[in-house]
Each structure stands twice: as structure tokens, then as C-alpha cells.
Amino acid sequence: MQSFLDIHTTSKQDLRSIIDGARRMKDARNGAPKGTPDTEQPLANRMVALIFEKPSTRTRVSFDLGVRQMGGQTMVLSGKEMQLGHGETIADTARVMSRYVDLIMIRTFEEATLQEMAEYATVPVINGLTNRTHPCQIMSDVMTFEEHRGPIAGKKVVWSGDGNNVCASMIHAAGQFGFDFTFTGPPPLDPEAEWLDFARAQGVNAQIVRDPAKAVEGADLVVTDTWVSMHDPQSAKERRHNQLRGYQVNRALMDRARPDALFMHCLPAHRDDEVTSEVMDGPNSVIWDEAENRLHAQKAVMRWCLGV
């Protein structure tokens, strides 16, 4: 049994195997209608629980569809329906769910919830997102970059904006896949030093550069994310906008990167806040491929977890 909890806790060899598997499955579906089952049905007779404490569009649809394409079935549950960690301990929920299903994906707030679920479940657990990390998204991002530009090892990735949970997983990926990482953003929103130290320990250059124009020089990939969360109060949203306005990804900033630099955003985006529509819809943007590849990358993660 293998749980997929974070990129930095999964071996480099296994991460590469997952990416390669995702590309094979995507290629095998080339031209097939979206509802067509995969030729292989590795999840036949398998039940996957999809638990959402946090609402979702891409995570819910991509996991649900991925299970169905591979011949399995899903049970979609909200944290409210389950009273997760309220009416029953997370450990007891994990024990019970393990008697019913073959695999658990959980999208939650606290990292401790994920860790407790994984500790007490006797089936694999997948991190669909926590407040601290978002590994499935970054597996999609690595896959997307390599589709367009070849191996990501040795490339320069620049993150502009908030050093949030998605940024954290990108830093983990820098260490595991061997690319250099530069964060540019205001000091209050820096990524955790622990993550930067992890990447550096793997032998890559992980740095903070305050000037976004200098940060993106020579970049092969520029990435950003929303400045505010749907749960943030209005006062926090205004403060974030004031802090981050100078880190917007616009045409002028992209022009400082390499001419063939890609742009990514995990979505949903607030157009003309963290990124301009000109960049989102421009020739450097691969955001729609990135979104699609959530499906393929997560299918490969599920197969790896179940060993099928």
C-alpha cells in the first residue's frame, strides 16, 4: 500500500514513474471521446472515496472522471456530510472507510487531518489539497512542461506572488525533479524556509528575489496563483492586493523571461489581478493543457497507489 501525501515524501523514481505513466495513458486516449473507457481497466471493481472538506471544480471532476475511465466507481462525500473530525475522530473515520473502499482521496484544510487519515487508514490515501501543499497540481504542471519543452531538470521556474500551498509543492518538485526555483513576492508571503532548505539539500538553486523583473530573467516557466482565498475576509483581500500588485504577471514581465518561456496558473484565476488576460490567453500560456493534465496525472497517481 502506497499513499501519495506529498512530493517531497515520494521517491524521485516513483515520481518519474507516475509522470511517465500519465503520459502513456494520455497518449492511449488520443482522439477517444471523453466518456470512452480506457482500454485498460485497472480500477475495475474498485471503489474510491472522494472526500471534500474544501469545495472544488478541477479536483472533483478530474478524480471522478479518472476513476470512471479506469473502470472504477466513486463515492463523493463532503466533510459536512461526514462531520469529519467532529462527530467522530478522523482516525475512526479512516478505520471505517478502509472497510468499505479501496482508496481515499481527501481535500481538506489542515495537514494534520490528512496525516491522521493516512496513519489510520488501511487503504492508500491521496492528498487532494491541504492548506500547506497541493502535490497533484504540481504533478500536472511537471507533466505539462515536459510535453511542451522536454525534461524539466536544469530549467528555471519562477513563482510570482504568494508563497502558498501550490508554491510549496512546486518547491518540493524542484528538489525531486532537479530544476532551479526562484520565488518573487513580498516578505510576509514568503514560502516556508523548510521547503527552500529541502530543495537546496537536493542540490538545486532555490532562492528569493524581491524584484520580479530580475527574478524572471532567464526563466523557462513563470507560475502564479490567486492572491486571495475564497475563505478570506474582505479586509484580508484588500491587504493582499496592496501587497501583491507589483507581482502581477503581465506582458512586460513575461518579456523579461526567455522568449519561449511558458506560463502556468492552477486555476481558478482572477483575470487582471494576479495575471492579465493577455498573458492567460497568449502564446506562452499552457493553462488549459495544465488543467487537462490533472486528469491524467491523478490517474497515474491512483494506479501507483494501488499498484495496478
Coordinates of C-alpha atoms in Angstrom, one line a residue:
M1 CA 0.0 0.0 0.0
Q2 CA 1.4 3.4 -1.0
S3 CA -0.2 6.7 -0.1
F4 CA 0.5 9.9 -2.1
L5 CA 0.8 12.5 0.6
D6 CA 3.4 15.0 -0.8
I7 CA 6.0 15.3 -3.5
H8 CA 8.9 15.5 -1.0
T9 CA 7.9 12.3 0.7
T10 CA 7.6 10.3 -2.5
S11 CA 10.8 9.0 -4.1
K12 CA 12.3 10.6 -7.2
Q13 CA 12.0 7.3 -9.0
D14 CA 8.3 6.9 -8.2
L15 CA 7.5 10.5 -9.1
R16 CA 9.2 9.9 -12.5
S17 CA 7.3 6.6 -12.9
I18 CA 4.0 8.4 -12.2
I19 CA 4.7 11.2 -14.8
D20 CA 5.7 8.6 -17.4
G21 CA 2.5 6.6 -16.7
A22 CA 0.4 9.7 -17.0
R23 CA 1.8 10.4 -20.5
R24 CA 1.3 6.8 -21.6
M25 CA -2.4 6.9 -20.5
K26 CA -2.9 10.3 -22.2
D27 CA -1.4 9.1 -25.4
A28 CA -3.5 5.9 -25.3
R29 CA -6.7 8.1 -25.2
N30 CA -5.6 10.3 -28.0
G31 CA -8.7 11.0 -30.2
A32 CA -11.1 9.0 -28.0
P33 CA -14.4 10.6 -26.8
K34 CA -14.1 11.8 -23.2
G35 CA -16.6 9.3 -22.0
T36 CA -14.9 6.3 -23.5
P37 CA -13.4 3.9 -21.0
D38 CA -9.7 3.3 -21.1
T39 CA -8.6 0.2 -23.0
E40 CA -7.1 -1.0 -19.7
Q41 CA -9.5 -1.1 -16.8
P42 CA -7.1 -1.2 -13.8
L43 CA -9.7 0.0 -11.3
A44 CA -12.4 -2.5 -12.3
N45 CA -14.4 -3.5 -9.2
R46 CA -12.6 -0.8 -7.2
M47 CA -14.4 1.8 -5.1
V48 CA -12.7 5.2 -4.5
A49 CA -13.9 7.6 -1.8
L50 CA -13.5 11.3 -2.7
I51 CA -13.8 13.4 0.5
F52 CA -14.1 17.2 0.1
E53 CA -13.9 19.5 3.2
K54 CA -13.0 22.2 0.7
P55 CA -15.1 22.9 -2.4
S56 CA -13.6 22.0 -5.8
T57 CA -14.1 22.0 -9.5
R58 CA -11.0 20.6 -11.1
T59 CA -10.1 18.1 -8.3
R60 CA -13.6 16.7 -8.1
V61 CA -14.2 16.4 -11.8
S62 CA -10.8 15.1 -12.7
F63 CA -10.7 12.4 -10.0
D64 CA -14.2 11.3 -10.6
L65 CA -13.8 11.1 -14.3
G66 CA -10.4 9.4 -13.9
V67 CA -11.8 6.6 -11.7
R68 CA -14.7 6.0 -14.2
Q69 CA -12.4 5.9 -17.2
M70 CA -10.3 3.3 -15.5
G71 CA -13.4 1.1 -14.7
G72 CA -13.9 2.0 -11.0
Q73 CA -16.6 3.7 -9.1
T74 CA -16.6 6.8 -6.9
M75 CA -18.3 7.8 -3.7
V76 CA -18.2 11.6 -3.3
L77 CA -18.6 12.9 0.2
S78 CA -18.4 16.3 1.8
G79 CA -16.8 17.0 5.2
K80 CA -20.2 18.4 6.3
E81 CA -22.0 15.2 5.4
M82 CA -19.4 13.1 7.3
Q83 CA -18.9 15.6 10.2
L84 CA -15.2 14.8 9.7
G85 CA -13.3 15.2 12.9
H86 CA -16.4 16.4 14.8
G87 CA -19.0 13.7 15.3
E88 CA -16.2 11.0 15.0
T89 CA -12.5 11.2 15.2
I90 CA -10.6 11.2 11.9
A91 CA -8.8 8.1 13.0
D92 CA -12.0 6.2 13.5
T93 CA -13.4 7.5 10.2
A94 CA -10.2 6.3 8.5
R95 CA -10.7 2.8 10.0
V96 CA -14.3 2.6 9.0
M97 CA -13.8 3.9 5.4
S98 CA -11.0 1.4 4.9
R99 CA -13.5 -1.4 5.4
Y100 CA -15.7 0.0 2.6
V101 CA -13.4 1.4 -0.1
D102 CA -10.1 0.6 -1.9
L103 CA -8.7 4.2 -2.0
I104 CA -9.3 7.5 -0.3
M105 CA -8.7 11.0 -1.8
I106 CA -9.1 13.8 0.7
R107 CA -9.2 17.6 0.0
T108 CA -9.0 19.3 3.4
F109 CA -7.9 22.3 5.3
E110 CA -5.4 21.1 7.9
E111 CA -2.4 19.0 7.1
A112 CA -2.9 17.1 10.4
T113 CA -6.2 15.8 9.0
L114 CA -4.5 14.3 6.0
Q115 CA -1.8 12.8 8.1
E116 CA -4.2 11.3 10.6
M117 CA -6.3 9.8 7.8
A118 CA -3.2 8.2 6.3
E119 CA -1.9 6.9 9.6
Y120 CA -5.1 5.0 10.5
A121 CA -6.4 4.0 7.1
T122 CA -5.5 0.6 5.8
V123 CA -6.0 1.7 2.2
P124 CA -4.0 4.3 0.3
V125 CA -4.7 7.9 0.9
I126 CA -4.1 10.7 -1.7
N127 CA -3.6 14.4 -0.8
G128 CA -6.1 16.3 -3.0
L129 CA -5.0 19.5 -1.3
T130 CA -4.3 20.9 2.2
N131 CA -3.7 24.4 3.3
R132 CA 0.0 23.6 3.2
T133 CA 0.6 21.6 0.0
H134 CA -1.1 20.6 -3.3
P135 CA 1.1 17.8 -4.9
C136 CA -1.4 16.6 -7.5
Q137 CA -1.5 20.0 -9.1
I138 CA 2.3 20.1 -9.4
M139 CA 2.5 16.6 -10.9
S140 CA 0.2 18.0 -13.6
D141 CA 2.5 21.1 -14.0
V142 CA 5.6 19.0 -14.5
M143 CA 3.9 16.8 -17.0
T144 CA 2.7 19.8 -18.9
F145 CA 6.1 21.5 -19.0
E146 CA 7.7 18.3 -20.3
E147 CA 5.1 17.9 -23.0
H148 CA 6.0 21.3 -24.4
R149 CA 9.7 21.7 -23.6
G150 CA 11.2 18.3 -22.8
P151 CA 12.8 17.4 -19.5
I152 CA 12.3 19.9 -16.7
A153 CA 15.6 19.1 -15.0
G154 CA 18.0 22.0 -15.1
K155 CA 15.3 24.5 -16.1
K156 CA 14.5 27.7 -14.2
V157 CA 11.0 28.1 -12.7
V158 CA 9.9 31.4 -11.3
W159 CA 6.9 31.8 -8.9
S160 CA 5.5 35.3 -8.7
G161 CA 3.1 36.3 -5.9
D162 CA 2.0 34.4 -2.8
G163 CA 4.2 31.5 -1.4
N164 CA 1.1 29.4 -0.8
N165 CA 0.4 25.7 -0.7
V166 CA 0.8 25.3 -4.5
C167 CA 4.1 27.1 -4.3
A168 CA 5.2 24.8 -1.6
S169 CA 4.6 21.7 -3.8
M170 CA 6.4 23.4 -6.7
I171 CA 9.5 23.9 -4.4
H172 CA 9.3 20.2 -3.4
A173 CA 9.2 19.3 -7.1
A174 CA 12.3 21.5 -7.7
G175 CA 14.2 19.3 -5.4
Q176 CA 12.8 16.0 -6.6
F177 CA 12.9 16.7 -10.4
G178 CA 16.1 18.8 -10.4
F179 CA 15.0 22.3 -11.6
D180 CA 16.0 25.6 -10.2
F181 CA 13.3 27.7 -8.4
T182 CA 13.0 31.4 -7.8
F183 CA 10.3 33.0 -5.6
T184 CA 9.4 36.6 -6.1
G185 CA 6.9 38.2 -3.8
P186 CA 6.6 40.4 -0.6
P187 CA 8.4 39.1 2.6
P188 CA 5.2 38.5 4.6
L189 CA 4.1 35.9 1.9
D190 CA 7.4 34.1 1.5
P191 CA 7.2 30.3 1.2
E192 CA 8.3 28.3 4.3
A193 CA 12.1 28.2 4.8
E194 CA 11.8 24.5 5.4
W195 CA 10.7 23.9 1.8
L196 CA 13.5 26.0 0.3
D197 CA 16.0 24.2 2.5
F198 CA 14.6 20.9 1.3
A199 CA 15.2 21.9 -2.4
R200 CA 18.7 23.2 -1.7
A201 CA 19.6 19.9 0.1
Q202 CA 18.8 18.1 -3.2
G203 CA 21.4 20.2 -5.0
V204 CA 19.2 22.8 -6.8
N205 CA 19.3 26.6 -6.7
A206 CA 16.2 27.7 -4.6
Q207 CA 16.2 31.4 -4.0
I208 CA 14.1 34.5 -3.2
V209 CA 14.5 37.6 -5.4
R210 CA 12.3 40.6 -4.5
D211 CA 12.4 42.4 -7.8
P212 CA 10.1 40.5 -10.2
A213 CA 11.8 41.8 -13.3
K214 CA 15.1 40.5 -12.1
A215 CA 13.6 37.3 -10.9
V216 CA 12.2 36.2 -14.2
E217 CA 15.3 36.8 -16.2
G218 CA 16.2 33.6 -18.0
A219 CA 13.0 31.8 -16.7
D220 CA 11.8 28.8 -18.6
L221 CA 8.5 28.8 -16.7
V222 CA 6.6 31.6 -14.9
V223 CA 3.9 30.5 -12.5
T224 CA 1.4 32.4 -10.3
D225 CA -1.8 31.7 -8.3
T226 CA -4.7 33.6 -6.9
W227 CA -3.8 36.3 -4.4
V228 CA -6.8 35.6 -2.1
S229 CA -8.6 32.6 -1.0
M230 CA -12.4 32.2 -1.2
H231 CA -12.4 32.0 2.6
D232 CA -10.5 35.2 3.2
P233 CA -12.4 38.2 4.7
Q234 CA -12.7 41.4 2.7
S235 CA -10.1 43.2 4.8
A236 CA -7.6 40.4 4.0
K237 CA -8.4 40.6 0.3
E238 CA -7.7 44.3 0.2
R239 CA -4.4 43.8 2.1
R240 CA -3.3 41.1 -0.3
H241 CA -4.0 43.2 -3.3
N242 CA -1.9 46.0 -1.9
Q243 CA 0.9 43.7 -1.1
L244 CA 0.9 41.8 -4.4
R245 CA 0.0 44.4 -7.0
G246 CA 3.7 44.7 -8.1
Y247 CA 4.0 41.0 -8.7
Q248 CA 1.2 40.7 -11.4
V249 CA 2.3 38.5 -14.3
N250 CA 1.7 40.7 -17.4
R251 CA 3.2 41.1 -20.8
A252 CA 6.0 43.3 -19.6
L253 CA 7.1 40.7 -17.0
M254 CA 6.9 37.8 -19.4
D255 CA 9.1 39.7 -21.9
R256 CA 11.9 39.6 -19.3
A257 CA 11.8 35.8 -19.3
R258 CA 13.1 33.6 -22.1
P259 CA 11.2 34.1 -25.4
D260 CA 9.9 30.6 -25.3
A261 CA 9.0 30.7 -21.5
L262 CA 5.8 29.0 -20.6
F263 CA 3.1 30.5 -18.3
M264 CA 1.1 28.4 -15.8
H265 CA -1.7 29.0 -13.3
C266 CA -3.5 26.2 -11.5
L267 CA -6.9 28.0 -11.8
P268 CA -9.4 29.4 -10.9
A269 CA -7.8 32.7 -11.9
H270 CA -8.9 36.2 -11.1
R271 CA -8.2 37.8 -14.5
D272 CA -6.3 41.0 -14.5
D273 CA -5.4 40.6 -10.8
E274 CA -2.5 38.1 -10.4
V275 CA -2.3 37.7 -14.2
T276 CA -3.6 39.7 -17.2
S277 CA -5.9 38.2 -19.7
E278 CA -3.4 39.0 -22.3
V279 CA -0.9 36.5 -20.8
M280 CA -3.6 33.9 -19.9
D281 CA -4.8 33.8 -23.4
G282 CA -1.4 34.5 -25.1
P283 CA 1.0 32.2 -26.9
N284 CA 3.1 31.4 -23.8
S285 CA 0.2 30.1 -21.8
V286 CA -0.4 26.4 -21.3
I287 CA -3.1 26.7 -18.6
W288 CA -5.7 24.6 -20.4
D289 CA -3.2 21.7 -21.0
E290 CA -2.2 22.1 -17.4
A291 CA -5.9 21.8 -16.3
E292 CA -6.5 18.7 -18.5
N293 CA -3.4 17.0 -17.3
R294 CA -4.8 17.0 -13.7
L295 CA -6.9 14.1 -15.1
H296 CA -4.0 12.1 -16.5
A297 CA -1.6 12.8 -13.6
Q298 CA -4.1 11.8 -11.0
K299 CA -5.0 8.6 -12.8
A300 CA -1.3 7.7 -12.7
V301 CA -1.2 8.6 -9.0
M302 CA -4.1 6.3 -8.3
R303 CA -2.6 3.4 -10.2
W304 CA 0.7 3.9 -8.4
C305 CA -1.1 3.9 -5.0
L306 CA -2.9 0.6 -5.8
G307 CA 0.0 -1.0 -7.7
V308 CA -2.2 -1.7 -10.8

